[in-house]
mmCIF file of C-alpha atoms and ligand atoms in Angstrom:
data_model
loop_
_atom_site.group_PDB
_atom_site.id
_atom_site.type_symbol
_atom_site.label_atom_id
_atom_site.label_comp_id
_atom_site.label_asym_id
_atom_site.label_seq_id
_atom_site.Cartn_x
_atom_site.Cartn_y
_atom_site.Cartn_z
ATOM 1 C CA MET A 1 -6.901 8.148 -25.362
ATOM 2 C CA LYS A 2 -3.435 9.669 -27.028
ATOM 3 C CA LEU A 3 -0.698 7.081 -26.360
ATOM 4 C CA ARG A 4 2.100 9.108 -24.620
ATOM 5 C CA GLU A 5 6.124 8.500 -25.529
ATOM 6 C CA ILE A 6 7.912 8.795 -22.373
ATOM 7 C CA LYS A 7 11.716 9.058 -24.508
ATOM 8 C CA PRO A 8 11.918 7.898 -28.033
ATOM 9 C CA GLY A 9 10.985 4.513 -27.971
ATOM 10 C CA ILE A 10 9.683 4.198 -24.807
ATOM 11 C CA TYR A 11 5.633 4.333 -24.381
ATOM 12 C CA TRP A 12 3.057 4.313 -21.480
ATOM 13 C CA VAL A 13 0.696 1.358 -23.106
ATOM 14 C CA GLY A 14 -1.215 0.682 -19.980
ATOM 15 C CA ALA A 15 -4.881 0.727 -19.135
ATOM 16 C CA ILE A 16 -6.651 3.329 -16.856
ATOM 17 C CA ASP A 17 -9.678 1.986 -14.672
ATOM 18 C CA TRP A 18 -11.735 4.890 -13.847
ATOM 19 C CA ASP A 19 -14.994 3.067 -12.092
ATOM 20 C CA ARG A 20 -13.352 0.590 -10.336
ATOM 21 C CA ARG A 21 -14.495 0.834 -6.471
ATOM 22 C CA LEU A 22 -13.205 -1.725 -4.514
ATOM 23 C CA PHE A 23 -9.474 -4.304 -5.040
ATOM 24 C CA ASP A 24 -9.096 -7.585 -3.278
ATOM 25 C CA SER A 25 -12.919 -7.222 -2.693
ATOM 26 C CA LEU A 26 -11.445 -4.992 0.777
ATOM 27 C CA ILE A 27 -9.771 -2.197 -0.615
ATOM 28 C CA PRO A 28 -11.725 1.049 -1.283
ATOM 29 C CA LEU A 29 -10.668 2.668 -4.445
ATOM 30 C CA PRO A 30 -12.200 6.217 -4.252
ATOM 31 C CA ASP A 31 -10.417 7.488 -7.347
ATOM 32 C CA GLY A 32 -10.331 4.055 -9.211
ATOM 33 C CA THR A 33 -6.711 3.151 -10.118
ATOM 34 C CA SER A 34 -4.575 2.456 -13.360
ATOM 35 C CA TYR A 35 -2.271 -0.602 -14.833
ATOM 36 C CA ASN A 36 0.420 1.136 -16.264
ATOM 37 C CA ALA A 37 2.528 -1.002 -18.768
ATOM 38 C CA TYR A 38 5.357 0.142 -20.207
ATOM 39 C CA LEU A 39 6.769 -0.594 -24.093
ATOM 40 C CA ILE A 40 10.733 -0.315 -24.527
ATOM 41 C CA LYS A 41 11.939 -0.758 -28.113
ATOM 42 C CA GLY A 42 15.656 -1.483 -28.218
ATOM 43 C CA SER A 43 18.017 -0.982 -31.411
ATOM 44 C CA GLN A 44 17.587 -5.166 -31.235
ATOM 45 C CA LYS A 45 15.084 -6.115 -29.039
ATOM 46 C CA THR A 46 11.874 -5.168 -27.760
ATOM 47 C CA ALA A 47 10.530 -5.117 -24.008
ATOM 48 C CA LEU A 48 7.038 -5.355 -22.519
ATOM 49 C CA ILE A 49 6.763 -3.969 -18.464
ATOM 50 C CA ASP A 50 4.378 -5.483 -16.939
ATOM 51 C CA THR A 51 0.768 -5.953 -18.437
ATOM 52 C CA VAL A 52 -2.630 -5.117 -17.313
ATOM 53 C CA ASP A 53 -5.451 -6.374 -15.325
ATOM 54 C CA SER A 54 -7.000 -9.239 -17.497
ATOM 55 C CA THR A 55 -10.735 -7.486 -17.735
ATOM 56 C CA MET A 56 -8.668 -4.737 -19.574
ATOM 57 C CA GLN A 57 -6.348 -6.824 -21.711
ATOM 58 C CA ASP A 58 -8.019 -5.687 -24.783
ATOM 59 C CA VAL A 59 -7.294 -1.899 -24.136
ATOM 60 C CA LEU A 60 -3.115 -3.050 -23.724
ATOM 61 C CA ILE A 61 -3.133 -5.284 -27.197
ATOM 62 C CA ASN A 62 -4.955 -2.170 -28.888
ATOM 63 C CA HIS A 63 -2.370 0.508 -27.670
ATOM 64 C CA LEU A 64 0.466 -2.170 -28.621
ATOM 65 C CA ASN A 65 -1.126 -2.083 -32.269
ATOM 66 C CA GLN A 66 -1.630 1.456 -32.227
ATOM 67 C CA ILE A 67 2.322 1.884 -32.053
ATOM 68 C CA GLY A 68 2.627 -0.559 -34.634
ATOM 69 C CA ILE A 69 4.252 -3.290 -32.242
ATOM 70 C CA LYS A 70 4.786 -6.322 -34.921
ATOM 71 C CA SER A 71 7.393 -8.470 -31.973
ATOM 72 C CA ILE A 72 7.936 -8.542 -28.538
ATOM 73 C CA ASP A 73 11.152 -10.382 -27.217
ATOM 74 C CA TYR A 74 10.520 -9.882 -23.691
ATOM 75 C CA VAL A 75 7.234 -9.705 -21.415
ATOM 76 C CA VAL A 76 8.905 -8.445 -18.268
ATOM 77 C CA ALA A 77 6.518 -9.524 -15.168
ATOM 78 C CA ASN A 78 7.676 -7.633 -12.154
ATOM 79 C CA HIS A 79 5.106 -9.127 -10.136
ATOM 80 C CA ALA A 80 2.646 -12.090 -10.299
ATOM 81 C CA GLU A 81 -0.777 -10.631 -9.039
ATOM 82 C CA GLN A 82 -3.316 -10.594 -11.626
ATOM 83 C CA ASP A 83 -3.517 -6.736 -11.986
ATOM 84 C CA HIS A 84 -0.138 -6.900 -13.760
ATOM 85 C CA SER A 85 0.044 -10.124 -14.877
ATOM 86 C CA GLY A 86 -3.775 -11.127 -15.839
ATOM 87 C CA ALA A 87 -2.933 -10.272 -19.657
ATOM 88 C CA ILE A 88 0.210 -12.276 -20.072
ATOM 89 C CA PRO A 89 -1.450 -14.829 -21.759
ATOM 90 C CA GLN A 90 -3.492 -12.629 -23.969
ATOM 91 C CA VAL A 91 0.082 -10.593 -24.707
ATOM 92 C CA LEU A 92 1.890 -14.323 -25.490
ATOM 93 C CA GLY A 93 -1.207 -15.345 -27.567
ATOM 94 C CA GLU A 94 -0.465 -12.581 -29.757
ATOM 95 C CA TYR A 95 2.977 -12.393 -29.842
ATOM 96 C CA PRO A 96 3.853 -16.142 -29.839
ATOM 97 C CA GLU A 97 7.771 -15.296 -29.784
ATOM 98 C CA ALA A 98 7.788 -13.389 -26.661
ATOM 99 C CA LYS A 99 9.156 -14.716 -23.453
ATOM 100 C CA VAL A 100 8.320 -13.853 -20.193
ATOM 101 C CA VAL A 101 11.046 -12.887 -17.763
ATOM 102 C CA CYS A 102 10.723 -12.837 -14.308
ATOM 103 C CA THR A 103 12.380 -13.862 -10.782
ATOM 104 C CA PRO A 104 12.147 -17.817 -10.371
ATOM 105 C CA LYS A 105 9.919 -17.581 -7.570
ATOM 106 C CA CYS A 106 7.456 -15.572 -9.911
ATOM 107 C CA LYS A 107 7.671 -17.990 -12.675
ATOM 108 C CA ASP A 108 6.216 -20.442 -10.411
ATOM 109 C CA MET A 109 3.505 -18.250 -8.980
ATOM 110 C CA LEU A 110 2.700 -17.389 -12.566
ATOM 111 C CA ILE A 111 1.960 -21.211 -13.638
ATOM 112 C CA ASP A 112 -0.162 -21.656 -10.702
ATOM 113 C CA LEU A 113 -1.942 -18.300 -11.404
ATOM 114 C CA LEU A 114 -2.247 -18.465 -14.927
ATOM 115 C CA MET A 115 -1.378 -21.831 -16.248
ATOM 116 C CA ILE A 116 1.418 -20.215 -18.620
ATOM 117 C CA PRO A 117 3.574 -23.163 -20.133
ATOM 118 C CA GLU A 118 7.044 -23.523 -18.415
ATOM 119 C CA GLU A 119 8.908 -23.254 -21.645
ATOM 120 C CA MET A 120 7.868 -19.490 -22.063
ATOM 121 C CA PHE A 121 9.708 -18.050 -18.928
ATOM 122 C CA ILE A 122 13.258 -16.911 -19.022
ATOM 123 C CA THR A 123 14.128 -16.933 -15.350
ATOM 124 C CA VAL A 124 16.799 -13.639 -13.815
ATOM 125 C CA ASN A 125 18.846 -13.434 -10.907
ATOM 126 C CA ASP A 126 19.358 -10.566 -8.732
ATOM 127 C CA LYS A 127 21.308 -7.493 -10.622
ATOM 128 C CA GLU A 128 21.265 -9.633 -13.926
ATOM 129 C CA ALA A 129 20.452 -7.595 -17.401
ATOM 130 C CA ILE A 130 19.494 -8.191 -20.599
ATOM 131 C CA LEU A 131 20.534 -6.453 -23.479
ATOM 132 C CA LEU A 132 18.093 -4.926 -25.879
ATOM 133 C CA GLY A 133 20.967 -3.634 -28.327
ATOM 134 C CA ASP A 134 21.336 0.236 -27.279
ATOM 135 C CA ARG A 135 19.141 -0.535 -24.239
ATOM 136 C CA THR A 136 20.047 -2.436 -20.838
ATOM 137 C CA LEU A 137 17.151 -3.753 -18.570
ATOM 138 C CA GLU A 138 18.674 -4.666 -15.094
ATOM 139 C CA PHE A 139 16.729 -6.563 -12.838
ATOM 140 C CA ILE A 140 16.681 -6.017 -8.891
ATOM 141 C CA HIS A 141 15.280 -8.736 -6.779
ATOM 142 C CA ALA A 142 12.839 -6.902 -3.959
ATOM 143 C CA PRO A 143 11.234 -9.459 -2.374
ATOM 144 C CA TRP A 144 7.890 -8.649 -0.433
ATOM 145 C CA VAL A 145 6.985 -5.652 -1.876
ATOM 146 C CA HIS A 146 4.093 -6.734 -1.286
ATOM 147 C CA TRP A 147 4.409 -10.452 -2.750
ATOM 148 C CA PRO A 148 7.746 -12.708 -2.240
ATOM 149 C CA GLU A 149 8.242 -13.021 -5.838
ATOM 150 C CA THR A 150 8.512 -9.404 -6.658
ATOM 151 C CA MET A 151 11.472 -7.578 -8.499
ATOM 152 C CA LEU A 152 12.284 -4.060 -10.100
ATOM 153 C CA ALA A 153 13.303 -3.266 -13.646
ATOM 154 C CA TYR A 154 15.604 -0.429 -14.063
ATOM 155 C CA LEU A 155 17.035 0.948 -17.605
ATOM 156 C CA ARG A 156 19.877 1.792 -17.160
ATOM 157 C CA GLU A 157 20.664 4.162 -20.270
ATOM 158 C CA ASP A 158 17.626 6.154 -19.090
ATOM 159 C CA LYS A 159 17.554 6.020 -15.884
ATOM 160 C CA ILE A 160 14.127 4.660 -15.326
ATOM 161 C CA LEU A 161 12.929 2.664 -12.561
ATOM 162 C CA PHE A 162 9.918 0.322 -13.085
ATOM 163 C CA PRO A 163 9.049 -0.618 -9.650
ATOM 164 C CA CYS A 164 5.768 -2.409 -10.246
ATOM 165 C CA ASP A 165 3.232 -1.786 -7.164
ATOM 166 C CA PHE A 166 6.557 -0.192 -4.954
ATOM 167 C CA PHE A 167 6.034 3.682 -4.763
ATOM 168 C CA GLY A 168 2.588 3.372 -6.940
ATOM 169 C CA SER A 169 -0.382 4.750 -6.047
ATOM 170 C CA HIS A 170 -4.236 3.817 -7.079
ATOM 171 C CA LEU A 171 -4.878 6.968 -8.958
ATOM 172 C CA ALA A 172 -7.325 7.035 -12.269
ATOM 173 C CA THR A 173 -5.506 9.931 -14.456
ATOM 174 C CA THR A 174 -4.599 11.009 -17.811
ATOM 175 C CA ASP A 175 -1.550 12.651 -16.406
ATOM 176 C CA LEU A 176 1.455 11.115 -17.280
ATOM 177 C CA TYR A 177 3.331 12.454 -14.564
ATOM 178 C CA VAL A 178 2.384 13.931 -10.882
ATOM 179 C CA SER A 179 0.761 17.392 -11.436
ATOM 180 C CA ASP A 180 -1.172 17.647 -8.546
ATOM 181 C CA LYS A 181 1.324 16.976 -5.597
ATOM 182 C CA GLY A 182 -1.199 16.773 -2.704
ATOM 183 C CA GLN A 183 -3.365 14.633 -4.468
ATOM 184 C CA VAL A 184 -0.703 12.046 -5.483
ATOM 185 C CA TYR A 185 0.867 12.275 -1.549
ATOM 186 C CA GLU A 186 -2.555 11.054 -0.425
ATOM 187 C CA ALA A 187 -2.870 8.493 -2.915
ATOM 188 C CA ALA A 188 0.412 7.248 -2.694
ATOM 189 C CA LYS A 189 0.135 7.028 1.449
ATOM 190 C CA ARG A 190 -3.017 5.068 1.151
ATOM 191 C CA TYR A 191 -1.439 2.344 -1.168
ATOM 192 C CA TYR A 192 1.571 2.473 1.492
ATOM 193 C CA ALA A 193 -0.860 2.118 4.131
ATOM 194 C CA GLU A 194 -2.986 -0.617 2.803
ATOM 195 C CA ILE A 195 -0.287 -2.585 0.533
ATOM 196 C CA MET A 196 3.159 -2.189 1.734
ATOM 197 C CA MET A 197 3.322 -1.181 5.825
ATOM 198 C CA PRO A 198 2.717 -4.602 6.492
ATOM 199 C CA PHE A 199 6.485 -5.156 4.999
ATOM 200 C CA ARG A 200 7.960 -2.203 6.584
ATOM 201 C CA THR A 201 11.159 -3.961 7.601
ATOM 202 C CA THR A 202 11.836 -5.326 4.305
ATOM 203 C CA ILE A 203 10.797 -2.371 2.302
ATOM 204 C CA GLN A 204 13.439 -0.583 4.396
ATOM 205 C CA LYS A 205 16.069 -2.864 2.858
ATOM 206 C CA ASN A 206 14.125 -2.316 -0.503
ATOM 207 C CA LEU A 207 14.518 1.404 -0.463
ATOM 208 C CA GLU A 208 18.358 1.333 0.511
ATOM 209 C CA LYS A 209 18.581 -1.184 -2.353
ATOM 210 C CA VAL A 210 17.250 1.552 -4.698
ATOM 211 C CA LYS A 211 19.545 4.237 -3.168
ATOM 212 C CA ASP A 212 22.341 2.706 -5.414
ATOM 213 C CA TYR A 213 20.606 3.687 -8.675
ATOM 214 C CA ALA A 214 20.795 7.020 -10.496
ATOM 215 C CA ILE A 215 17.211 7.467 -11.202
ATOM 216 C CA ASP A 216 15.954 10.212 -13.560
ATOM 217 C CA ILE A 217 12.126 8.738 -13.593
ATOM 218 C CA ILE A 218 10.351 6.223 -11.247
ATOM 219 C CA ALA A 219 7.416 4.635 -13.388
ATOM 220 C CA PRO A 220 5.231 2.629 -11.301
ATOM 221 C CA SER A 221 2.345 0.367 -12.313
ATOM 222 C CA HIS A 222 -0.218 2.267 -10.795
ATOM 223 C CA GLY A 223 -0.858 6.126 -11.053
ATOM 224 C CA PRO A 224 1.141 8.423 -12.291
ATOM 225 C CA MET A 225 4.956 8.828 -12.983
ATOM 226 C CA TYR A 226 7.173 10.536 -10.999
ATOM 227 C CA ASP A 227 9.820 12.766 -13.060
ATOM 228 C CA LYS A 228 11.259 14.081 -9.613
ATOM 229 C CA PRO A 229 11.509 11.010 -7.883
ATOM 230 C CA GLU A 230 12.764 12.370 -4.471
ATOM 231 C CA PHE A 231 9.167 13.343 -3.684
ATOM 232 C CA ILE A 232 8.009 9.862 -3.491
ATOM 233 C CA LEU A 233 11.389 8.686 -1.944
ATOM 234 C CA LYS A 234 11.274 11.024 0.647
ATOM 235 C CA ALA A 235 7.742 10.295 1.509
ATOM 236 C CA TYR A 236 8.175 6.482 1.339
ATOM 237 C CA HIS A 237 11.836 7.358 3.975
ATOM 238 C CA GLY A 238 9.332 8.892 6.300
ATOM 239 C CA TRP A 239 6.590 6.172 6.359
ATOM 240 C CA VAL A 240 9.046 3.624 6.640
ATOM 241 C CA PHE A 241 12.012 5.131 8.890
ATOM 242 C CA ASP A 242 10.437 7.864 11.000
ATOM 243 C CA GLU A 243 9.713 7.457 15.027
ATOM 244 C CA PRO A 244 5.582 7.218 15.221
ATOM 245 C CA LYS A 245 4.307 10.958 15.778
ATOM 246 C CA ASN A 246 2.293 12.269 18.601
ATOM 247 C CA ILE A 247 -0.915 11.189 17.285
ATOM 248 C CA VAL A 248 -3.801 8.805 18.775
ATOM 249 C CA VAL A 249 -6.034 6.780 16.182
ATOM 250 C CA LEU A 250 -9.436 6.002 17.737
ATOM 251 C CA PRO A 251 -11.886 3.642 15.677
ATOM 252 C CA TYR A 252 -15.077 2.815 17.608
ATOM 253 C CA ILE A 253 -18.860 1.872 17.217
ATOM 254 C CA SER A 254 -21.492 2.984 19.561
ATOM 255 C CA MET A 255 -24.894 1.536 19.623
ATOM 256 C CA HIS A 256 -26.749 3.395 22.362
ATOM 257 C CA ASP A 257 -24.398 6.844 22.607
ATOM 258 C CA SER A 258 -22.321 5.383 25.488
ATOM 259 C CA THR A 259 -19.179 4.647 23.929
ATOM 260 C CA HIS A 260 -19.828 7.572 21.929
ATOM 261 C CA LYS A 261 -19.631 9.783 24.936
ATOM 262 C CA MET A 262 -16.386 8.192 26.148
ATOM 263 C CA VAL A 263 -15.171 8.363 22.950
ATOM 264 C CA GLU A 264 -16.163 12.288 22.686
ATOM 265 C CA TYR A 265 -14.781 12.950 26.003
ATOM 266 C CA LEU A 266 -11.210 11.385 25.415
ATOM 267 C CA VAL A 267 -11.388 12.844 22.437
ATOM 268 C CA GLY A 268 -11.413 16.199 24.285
ATOM 269 C CA ALA A 269 -9.132 15.206 26.977
ATOM 270 C CA LEU A 270 -6.253 13.913 24.271
ATOM 271 C CA VAL A 271 -6.533 17.683 22.878
ATOM 272 C CA TRP A 272 -6.293 19.513 25.708
ATOM 273 C CA ARG A 273 -3.167 17.799 26.724
ATOM 274 C CA GLY A 274 -1.500 18.373 22.913
ATOM 275 C CA VAL A 275 -2.163 15.093 21.759
ATOM 276 C CA THR A 276 -3.602 15.130 17.969
ATOM 277 C CA VAL A 277 -6.294 12.493 17.515
ATOM 278 C CA LYS A 278 -8.274 10.775 14.556
ATOM 279 C CA GLN A 279 -11.630 9.588 15.372
ATOM 280 C CA PHE A 280 -13.134 7.268 12.874
ATOM 281 C CA ASP A 281 -16.457 5.623 13.333
ATOM 282 C CA LEU A 282 -16.536 2.502 12.099
ATOM 283 C CA ALA A 283 -20.320 2.347 10.804
ATOM 284 C CA VAL A 284 -19.225 4.669 8.153
ATOM 285 C CA THR A 285 -15.667 5.072 8.211
ATOM 286 C CA ASP A 286 -13.415 4.437 4.537
ATOM 287 C CA ILE A 287 -10.761 1.613 6.044
ATOM 288 C CA GLY A 288 -8.508 3.154 3.848
ATOM 289 C CA LYS A 289 -8.460 6.196 5.572
ATOM 290 C CA LEU A 290 -7.755 4.435 8.779
ATOM 291 C CA ALA A 291 -4.651 2.539 7.290
ATOM 292 C CA MET A 292 -3.592 6.104 6.293
ATOM 293 C CA ALA A 293 -4.092 7.550 9.874
ATOM 294 C CA LEU A 294 -2.080 4.306 11.362
ATOM 295 C CA VAL A 295 0.815 5.131 9.430
ATOM 296 C CA ASP A 296 2.238 7.778 11.742
ATOM 297 C CA ALA A 297 0.161 7.083 14.760
ATOM 298 C CA ALA A 298 1.725 6.219 18.140
ATOM 299 C CA THR A 299 -1.644 5.123 19.636
ATOM 300 C CA VAL A 300 -4.572 3.261 19.379
ATOM 301 C CA VAL A 301 -7.487 3.294 21.387
ATOM 302 C CA ILE A 302 -10.591 1.180 20.376
ATOM 303 C CA GLY A 303 -13.903 1.746 21.294
ATOM 304 C CA THR A 304 -16.583 -0.656 21.373
ATOM 305 C CA PRO A 305 -20.127 -1.798 23.003
ATOM 306 C CA THR A 306 -20.144 -5.290 23.997
ATOM 307 C CA VAL A 307 -22.199 -7.399 21.888
ATOM 308 C CA LEU A 308 -23.221 -10.960 22.812
ATOM 309 C CA ALA A 309 -20.455 -11.111 25.328
ATOM 310 C CA SER A 310 -17.728 -9.719 22.674
ATOM 311 C CA PRO A 311 -16.586 -6.826 21.027
ATOM 312 C CA HIS A 312 -19.142 -5.330 18.102
ATOM 313 C CA PRO A 313 -18.421 -7.513 15.076
ATOM 314 C CA ASN A 314 -17.414 -3.860 12.770
ATOM 315 C CA VAL A 315 -14.651 -3.075 16.015
ATOM 316 C CA ALA A 316 -13.346 -7.063 15.569
ATOM 317 C CA TYR A 317 -13.137 -6.487 11.797
ATOM 318 C CA ALA A 318 -10.892 -3.155 12.217
ATOM 319 C CA ALA A 319 -8.825 -4.988 15.305
ATOM 320 C CA ILE A 320 -8.178 -7.866 12.950
ATOM 321 C CA LEU A 321 -7.124 -5.247 9.805
ATOM 322 C CA VAL A 322 -5.174 -3.190 12.376
ATOM 323 C CA ASN A 323 -2.998 -6.358 13.259
ATOM 324 C CA ALA A 324 -2.352 -7.442 9.575
ATOM 325 C CA LEU A 325 -1.188 -4.064 8.656
ATOM 326 C CA ARG A 326 1.467 -4.080 11.005
ATOM 327 C CA PRO A 327 2.000 -0.218 11.916
ATOM 328 C CA LYS A 328 4.364 1.384 14.065
ATOM 329 C CA LEU A 329 2.531 2.071 16.538
ATOM 330 C CA ARG A 330 3.557 1.540 20.675
ATOM 331 C CA PHE A 331 0.317 1.734 22.576
ATOM 332 C CA VAL A 332 -3.202 0.300 22.303
ATOM 333 C CA SER A 333 -6.148 1.133 24.784
ATOM 334 C CA ILE A 334 -9.593 -0.244 24.973
ATOM 335 C CA ILE A 335 -12.919 1.757 26.077
ATOM 336 C CA GLY A 336 -16.538 1.068 25.886
ATOM 337 C CA SER A 337 -19.535 0.098 27.820
ATOM 338 C CA TYR A 338 -21.006 -3.077 28.631
ATOM 339 C CA GLY A 339 -24.314 -3.908 29.999
ATOM 340 C CA TRP A 340 -24.128 -7.023 32.112
ATOM 341 C CA GLY A 341 -20.736 -8.716 31.646
ATOM 342 C CA GLY A 342 -18.129 -10.138 28.460
ATOM 343 C CA LYS A 343 -14.928 -10.641 27.495
ATOM 344 C CA THR A 344 -14.543 -7.733 25.312
ATOM 345 C CA VAL A 345 -10.858 -6.465 26.596
ATOM 346 C CA GLU A 346 -9.391 -10.139 26.509
ATOM 347 C CA GLN A 347 -11.080 -10.615 23.228
ATOM 348 C CA LEU A 348 -9.647 -7.549 21.312
ATOM 349 C CA ALA A 349 -6.271 -8.016 23.102
ATOM 350 C CA ALA A 350 -5.930 -11.407 21.672
ATOM 351 C CA MET A 351 -6.687 -10.001 17.889
ATOM 352 C CA ILE A 352 -3.447 -7.998 17.887
ATOM 353 C CA PRO A 353 -0.677 -10.458 18.570
ATOM 354 C CA ASN A 354 1.139 -8.949 15.750
ATOM 355 C CA LEU A 355 1.659 -5.815 17.366
ATOM 356 C CA LYS A 356 4.425 -5.161 19.714
ATOM 357 C CA VAL A 357 2.321 -2.429 22.141
ATOM 358 C CA GLU A 358 2.327 -2.052 25.597
ATOM 359 C CA ILE A 359 -1.447 -2.201 26.386
ATOM 360 C CA LEU A 360 -2.565 0.946 28.439
ATOM 361 C CA GLU A 361 -5.374 0.244 31.147
ATOM 362 C CA PRO A 362 -8.768 -0.313 29.628
ATOM 363 C CA VAL A 363 -11.664 1.889 30.751
ATOM 364 C CA LEU A 364 -15.044 -0.003 30.447
ATOM 365 C CA SER A 365 -18.113 1.638 31.873
ATOM 366 C CA LYS A 366 -21.191 -0.471 33.024
ATOM 367 C CA GLY A 367 -23.996 1.140 30.886
ATOM 368 C CA PHE A 368 -23.567 5.059 30.159
ATOM 369 C CA PRO A 369 -20.526 6.744 31.546
ATOM 370 C CA LYS A 370 -20.506 8.272 34.939
ATOM 371 C CA LYS A 371 -18.066 10.199 36.894
ATOM 372 C CA ALA A 372 -15.575 7.702 37.847
ATOM 373 C CA ASP A 373 -15.613 6.501 34.179
ATOM 374 C CA PHE A 374 -14.823 10.114 33.051
ATOM 375 C CA ARG A 375 -12.074 10.424 35.835
ATOM 376 C CA ALA A 376 -10.590 7.045 34.210
ATOM 377 C CA LEU A 377 -10.924 8.630 30.737
ATOM 378 C CA ASP A 378 -8.985 11.787 31.934
ATOM 379 C CA ASN A 379 -6.460 9.263 33.317
ATOM 380 C CA LEU A 380 -6.201 7.305 30.346
ATOM 381 C CA ALA A 381 -5.557 10.958 28.710
ATOM 382 C CA ASN A 382 -2.612 11.876 31.027
ATOM 383 C CA THR A 383 -1.076 7.903 30.941
ATOM 384 C CA ILE A 384 -1.172 8.421 26.470
ATOM 385 C CA ALA A 385 0.277 12.281 26.733
ATOM 386 C CA GLU A 386 3.216 11.168 29.166
ATOM 387 C CA LYS A 387 4.181 8.528 27.287
ATOM 388 C CA HIS A 388 4.249 10.225 23.920
ATOM 389 C CA LYS A 389 6.156 12.949 25.867
ATOM 390 C CA GLU A 390 8.832 10.550 27.191
ATOM 391 C CA HIS A 391 9.811 8.959 24.038
ATOM 392 C CA HIS A 392 9.355 12.365 22.220
ATOM 393 C CA PHE A 393 6.829 11.703 19.645
ATOM 394 C CA ALA A 394 6.090 14.924 18.135
HETATM 395 FE FE1 FEO B 1 -0.977 -3.857 -8.180
HETATM 396 FE FE2 FEO B 1 0.666 -6.214 -6.047
HETATM 397 O O1 FEO B 1 -0.659 -5.682 -7.625
#
C-alpha cells in the first residue's frame, strides 16, 4: 500500500485489518477496522502517535522503514489498550532511543499490560507540551474515552487533533479522509454506541474541552480522518447531549410464536400512535445494530418467553448489555409469555440497575396471547406514546 503524507513530514503509518470480524471477542466488525498510527517529523525531534495491534506490528515497522525513519524520539501512547499499544515493545526494540510519552495512569497500565520497563517512560500532565523543533505536541488529558488513562494529542502548528479511540470508527478503508459520509456516520455511531456511550457524561466534558482548540483535521486511531471536523463533532454533540427521540427499541426472542405475536401486535399499535419502533430478533441480530438503536431511543420494551422460570438466556444477555451501555433511556417495559409460572419480570428488572428508568406495566401472557393480552398491549402502547409526548420526544 502507498504510504500517505498528510502534510509535509506527517505520515499515516498504521495498518488496515480488513478481515477482523470481532473485537474484544464481543463486538461485531462488519467492515473490519484499522489501527491508525501517525509519524510526525519536527525539525529536531520525531514522534510516533500510537502504534498498532500486535498482530500487525510488522506492517507498522515496514511503513516506518519505507519512509526512511532512522530514529524516533517519542512514542506517544494516547491509550493503553492493546490495539494501539500492542506494537510499542517492538517499536522500542527497533528504535531503542525512543521514550514512551503518556499519562501517569497510562504508564502504570502499560507496565502491567506489556511489561515495558519503567525507565522507558516520560509522563505528561494535562496541557503539557513537548517541542519537536518547529512543531509542538500538546497533550490533553481526557479520562474515560473509554479507559481511565486516556489522553488526546494536539499538534499546534498544524491544528491536527489525534484523539485515538475518540471520534473513531471501525472501518477498513484505504480512504485517508472521509469520502462516503453515510458509511462513516454509521460506523462512527456504531463505535460510539459500543465503546463510548457508557461514559456519556465524561464524554460531554471532553467534548467541551476539545471546543477550546482550533482543529483543521481530526486523526483518530480507527477509521478515516476528518478533514471537515464539524461533521463528527456535530454528530457526537447530538448523540451525547440531545434528548432521546420518539423511538422504542424492541429486542426479543420467541420460541413458539407467542412472544412474537405480542411483539408484532405492539409494534403495530405503537406505529399507529406515531411512535418509531426498531425491532430486533435476538436469535439473529447484530448487537452493534442494537447498540446503535439505543443511542437515540426513549424506551426499550424487552420481549421474552419464560424458560426454566427465567427470561430466555439471549434476552438476559441483551438486558445485561443494555445495562452496561447505559443509554439515555427513560422507560423500560417487558412483554412475553409463560407456560406455568416463573420470575421473568423480577429477574430482568434486577439486571438493569444502571438505567435510571421508569418501568412501565409489563404484559405477560399465559400461553398464546388472547384478547385481554392484546388489550393490555394497546394500553402499553398508549402509555408509551403519551409519555413520549409529555416529554416532547420528537
Ligand atoms: Fe481502539 Fe480502546 O482501543
